[in-house]
Coordinates of C-alpha atoms in Angstrom, one line a residue:
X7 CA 16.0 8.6 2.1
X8 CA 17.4 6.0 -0.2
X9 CA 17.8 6.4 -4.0
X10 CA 18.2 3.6 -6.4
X11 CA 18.6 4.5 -10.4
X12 CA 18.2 1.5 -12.6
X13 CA 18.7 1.5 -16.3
X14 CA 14.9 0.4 -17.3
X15 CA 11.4 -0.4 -15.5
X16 CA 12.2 -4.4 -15.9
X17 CA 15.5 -3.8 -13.3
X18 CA 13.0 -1.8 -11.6
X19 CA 10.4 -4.3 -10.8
X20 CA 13.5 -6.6 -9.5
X21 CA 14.6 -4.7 -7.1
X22 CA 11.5 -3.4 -5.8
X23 CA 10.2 -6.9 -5.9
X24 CA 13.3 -8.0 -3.6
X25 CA 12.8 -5.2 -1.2
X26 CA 9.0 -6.2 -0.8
X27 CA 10.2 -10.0 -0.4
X28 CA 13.1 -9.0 1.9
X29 CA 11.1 -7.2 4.7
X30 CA 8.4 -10.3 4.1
X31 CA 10.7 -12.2 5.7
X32 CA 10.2 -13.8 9.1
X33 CA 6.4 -12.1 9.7
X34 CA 3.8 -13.9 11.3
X35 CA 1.6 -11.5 9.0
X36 CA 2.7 -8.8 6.8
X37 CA 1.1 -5.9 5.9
X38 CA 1.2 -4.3 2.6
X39 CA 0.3 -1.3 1.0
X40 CA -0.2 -0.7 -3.1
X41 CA -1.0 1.0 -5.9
X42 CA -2.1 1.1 -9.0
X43 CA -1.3 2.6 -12.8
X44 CA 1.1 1.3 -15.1
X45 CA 4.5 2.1 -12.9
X46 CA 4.2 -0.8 -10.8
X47 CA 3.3 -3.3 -12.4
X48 CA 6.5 -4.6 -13.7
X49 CA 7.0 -5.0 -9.6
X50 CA 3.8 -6.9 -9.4
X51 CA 5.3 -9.6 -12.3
X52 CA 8.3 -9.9 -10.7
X53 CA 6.5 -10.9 -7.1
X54 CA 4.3 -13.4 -9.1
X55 CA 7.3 -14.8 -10.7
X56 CA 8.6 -15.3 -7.2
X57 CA 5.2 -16.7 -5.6
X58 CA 5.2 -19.1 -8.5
X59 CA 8.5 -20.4 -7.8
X60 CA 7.9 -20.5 -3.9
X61 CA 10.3 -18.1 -3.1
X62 CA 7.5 -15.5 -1.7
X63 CA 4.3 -16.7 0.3
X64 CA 1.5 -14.2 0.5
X65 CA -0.9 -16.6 2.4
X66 CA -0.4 -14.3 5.3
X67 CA -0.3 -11.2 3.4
X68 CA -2.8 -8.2 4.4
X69 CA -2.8 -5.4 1.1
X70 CA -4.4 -2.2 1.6
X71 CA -4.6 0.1 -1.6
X72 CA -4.5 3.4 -2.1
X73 CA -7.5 4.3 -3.9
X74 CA -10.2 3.8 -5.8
X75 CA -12.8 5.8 -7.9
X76 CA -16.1 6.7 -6.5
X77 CA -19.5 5.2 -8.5
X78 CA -18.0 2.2 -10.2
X79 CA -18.1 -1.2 -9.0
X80 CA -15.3 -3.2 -8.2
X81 CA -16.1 -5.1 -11.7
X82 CA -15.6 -2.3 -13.4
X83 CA -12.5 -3.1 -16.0
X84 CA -11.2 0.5 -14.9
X85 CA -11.9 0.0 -11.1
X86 CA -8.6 -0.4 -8.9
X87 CA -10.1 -3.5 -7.4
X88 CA -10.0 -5.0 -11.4
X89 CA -6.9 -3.8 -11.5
X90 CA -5.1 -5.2 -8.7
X91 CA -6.9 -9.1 -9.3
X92 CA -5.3 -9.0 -12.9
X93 CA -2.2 -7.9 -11.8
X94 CA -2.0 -9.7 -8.6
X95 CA -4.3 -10.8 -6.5
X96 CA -5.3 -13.4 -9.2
X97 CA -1.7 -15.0 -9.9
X98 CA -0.4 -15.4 -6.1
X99 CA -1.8 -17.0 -3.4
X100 CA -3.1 -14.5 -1.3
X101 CA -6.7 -15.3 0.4
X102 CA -9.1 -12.7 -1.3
X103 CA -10.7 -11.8 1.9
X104 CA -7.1 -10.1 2.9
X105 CA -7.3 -8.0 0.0
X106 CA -8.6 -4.9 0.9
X107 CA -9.3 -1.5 -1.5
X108 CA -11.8 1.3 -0.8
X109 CA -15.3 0.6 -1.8
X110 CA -16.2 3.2 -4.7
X111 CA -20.0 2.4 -4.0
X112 CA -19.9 2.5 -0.4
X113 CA -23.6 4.1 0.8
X114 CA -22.0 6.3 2.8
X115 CA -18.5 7.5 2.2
X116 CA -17.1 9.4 4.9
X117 CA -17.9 6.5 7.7
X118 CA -16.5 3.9 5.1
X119 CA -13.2 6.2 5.1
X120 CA -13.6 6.4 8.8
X121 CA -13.6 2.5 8.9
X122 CA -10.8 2.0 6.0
X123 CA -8.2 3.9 8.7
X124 CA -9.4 2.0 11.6
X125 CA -8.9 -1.7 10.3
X126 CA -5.3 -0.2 9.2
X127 CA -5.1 0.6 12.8
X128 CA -6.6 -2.7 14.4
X129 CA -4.2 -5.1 11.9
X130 CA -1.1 -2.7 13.7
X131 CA -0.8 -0.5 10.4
X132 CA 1.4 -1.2 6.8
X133 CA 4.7 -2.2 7.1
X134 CA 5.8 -1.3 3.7
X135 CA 3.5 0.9 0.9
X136 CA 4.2 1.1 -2.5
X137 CA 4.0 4.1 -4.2
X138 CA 4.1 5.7 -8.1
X139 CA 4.1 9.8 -8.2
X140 CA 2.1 11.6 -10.8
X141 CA 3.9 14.2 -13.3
X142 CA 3.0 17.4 -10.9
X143 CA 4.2 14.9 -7.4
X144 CA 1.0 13.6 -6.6
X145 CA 0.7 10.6 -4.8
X146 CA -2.1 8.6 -4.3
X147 CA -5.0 11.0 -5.3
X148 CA -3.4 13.7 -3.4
X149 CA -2.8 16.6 -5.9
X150 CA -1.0 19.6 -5.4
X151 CA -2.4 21.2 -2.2
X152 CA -2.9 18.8 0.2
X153 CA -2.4 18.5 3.5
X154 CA 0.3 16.6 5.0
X155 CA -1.7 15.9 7.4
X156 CA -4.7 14.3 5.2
X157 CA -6.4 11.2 5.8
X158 CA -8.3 8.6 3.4
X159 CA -11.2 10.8 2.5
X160 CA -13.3 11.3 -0.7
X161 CA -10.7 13.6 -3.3
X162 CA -12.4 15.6 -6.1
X163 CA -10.4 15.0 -9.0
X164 CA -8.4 17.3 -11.2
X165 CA -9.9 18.2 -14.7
X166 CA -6.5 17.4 -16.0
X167 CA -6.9 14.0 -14.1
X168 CA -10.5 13.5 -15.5
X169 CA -8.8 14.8 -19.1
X170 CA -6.5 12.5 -18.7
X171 CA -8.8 9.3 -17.6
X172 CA -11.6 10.1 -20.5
X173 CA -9.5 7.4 -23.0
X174 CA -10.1 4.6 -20.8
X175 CA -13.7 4.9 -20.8
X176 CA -16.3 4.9 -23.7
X177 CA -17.7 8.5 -23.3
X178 CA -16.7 11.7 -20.9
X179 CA -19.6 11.2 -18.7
X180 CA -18.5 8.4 -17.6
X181 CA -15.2 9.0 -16.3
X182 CA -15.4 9.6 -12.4
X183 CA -15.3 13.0 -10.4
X184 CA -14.0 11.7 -7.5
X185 CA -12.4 9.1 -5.9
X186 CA -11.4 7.6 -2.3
X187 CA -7.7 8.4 -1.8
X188 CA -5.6 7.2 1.6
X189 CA -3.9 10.6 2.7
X190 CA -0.4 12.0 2.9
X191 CA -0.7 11.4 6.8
X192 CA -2.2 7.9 6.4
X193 CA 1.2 7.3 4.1
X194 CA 3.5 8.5 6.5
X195 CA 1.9 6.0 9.1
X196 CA 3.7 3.1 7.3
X197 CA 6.6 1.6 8.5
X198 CA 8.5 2.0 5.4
X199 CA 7.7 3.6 1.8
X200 CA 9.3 2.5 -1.7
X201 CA 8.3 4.9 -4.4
X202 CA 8.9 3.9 -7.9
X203 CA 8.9 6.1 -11.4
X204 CA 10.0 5.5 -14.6
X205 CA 10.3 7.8 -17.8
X206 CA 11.4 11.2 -18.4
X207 CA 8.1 12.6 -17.6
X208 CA 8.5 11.8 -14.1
X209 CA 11.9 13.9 -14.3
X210 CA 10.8 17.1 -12.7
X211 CA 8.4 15.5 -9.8
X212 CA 11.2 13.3 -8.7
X213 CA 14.0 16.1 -8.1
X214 CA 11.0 18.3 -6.4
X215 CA 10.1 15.1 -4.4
X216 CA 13.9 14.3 -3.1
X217 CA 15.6 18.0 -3.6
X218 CA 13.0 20.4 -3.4
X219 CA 11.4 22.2 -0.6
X220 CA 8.8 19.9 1.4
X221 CA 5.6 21.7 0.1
X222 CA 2.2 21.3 -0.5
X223 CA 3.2 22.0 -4.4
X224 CA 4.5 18.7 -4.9
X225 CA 3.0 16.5 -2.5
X226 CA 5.6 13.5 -2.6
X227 CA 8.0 15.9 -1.0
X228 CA 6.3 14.8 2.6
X229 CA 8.1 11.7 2.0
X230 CA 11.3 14.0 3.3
X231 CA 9.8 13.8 6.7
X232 CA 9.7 10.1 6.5
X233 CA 12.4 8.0 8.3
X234 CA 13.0 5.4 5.7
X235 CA 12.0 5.8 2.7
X236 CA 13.5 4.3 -0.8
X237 CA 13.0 5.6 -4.3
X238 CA 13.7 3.2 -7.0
X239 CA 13.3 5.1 -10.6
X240 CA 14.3 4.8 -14.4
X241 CA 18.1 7.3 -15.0
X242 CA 15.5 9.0 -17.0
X243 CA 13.3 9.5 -14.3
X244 CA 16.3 11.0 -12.5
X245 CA 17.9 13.2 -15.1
X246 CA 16.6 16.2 -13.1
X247 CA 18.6 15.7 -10.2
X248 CA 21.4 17.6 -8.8
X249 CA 23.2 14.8 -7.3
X250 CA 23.8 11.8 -10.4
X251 CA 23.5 8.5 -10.3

């Protein structure tokens, strides 16, 4: 396990954005995984900046996400699949066909979850999946108590994640109760894992993720098991470690 500490989230998105672009190198296809919320998109800039100037080429880039809520379309402006086109997938030149995140409307969610893990499978899995970690070590939408052994199945949400969601949409009912979320398992699949965090916030998660027990408590502790694995986060994000940086 790798730890990089960076003064602020802007040196954060360069590195990361170099690591992403570094293992690109020299792949017939490549094989990405991402996610979404605020922490990585000053990565995401970063690797447009680089597509713009020719530096990066995501023609024969595969992306798998993370998640996505259940019962919103992927037109939604709080839908991960909006997300990821306004961050990325709009700005580079990655065919849209290649861009793959769970179908919140799917008829019938189970086999869809069933099908999400097998076309990982049949393009030979992720070679490299970014990650951000929640403020009690989620990752992805798996909250304290899941398996390590979890696949991408339907997650009911937290009430303090459904709390926490109710400002980005117009009225509490309308904030989703679940959501499609690859699993811890499904993570460790990937060939290599770069988590990022930024802020203070984050503190306490990120020493339980890289110094604590491995436990179902803090999820992002699994990554312990992982054989390479890089953490890129804020000094502020780290400030609860035992070993500084």
């Amino acid at each position: 396990m790798k730890v990089i500490v960076v003064p602020n989230k802007d040196k954060m998105g360069a590195i990361g954005a170099r690591i992403i672009a570094e293992d690109m190198k020299g792949r017939l296809f490549y094989k990405l995984g991402l996610a979404t919320g605020s922490t990585p998109i000053p990565v995401y800039q970063e690797l447009i900046r680089l597509n713009k100037e020719k530096k990066v080429d995501f023609s024969r880039v595969i992306t798998f996400n993370l998640d996505e809520y259940v019962g919103i379309p992927g037109t939604h402006d709080q839908s991960y699949r909006y997300f990821m086109n306004k961050q990325l997938f709009d700005h580079v030149n990655i065919p849209k066909q290649n861009t793959n995140v769970p179908d919140g409307m799917a008829k019938n969610i189970p086999a869809h979850c069933a099908d999400y893990e097998s076309w990982m499978e049949s393009v030979g899995g992720i070679d490299l999946q970014v990650l951000g970690i929640g403020g009690n070590g989620h990752i992805g939408f798996n909250e304290p108590g899941s398996s390590i052994a979890s696949r991408t199945r339907q997650v009911k949400l937290t009430p303090e994640t459904i709390r926490d969601n109710a400002r980005f949409f117009a009225k509490a009912a309308d904030v989703p109760k679940t959501a499609i979320s690859m699993g811890i398992g499904t993570v460790l699949d990937a060939a290599k894992i770069v988590l990022f965090a930024n802020g203070a916030n984050k503190a306490a998660a990120i020493a339980a993720a890289i110094e604590g027990p491995v436990s179902v408590k803090c999820p992002a502790s699994a990554l312990q098991l992982h054989p390479d694995v890089t953490f890129v986060i804020t000094k502020d994000a780290a400030a609860n470690l035992t070993l500084k940086f």
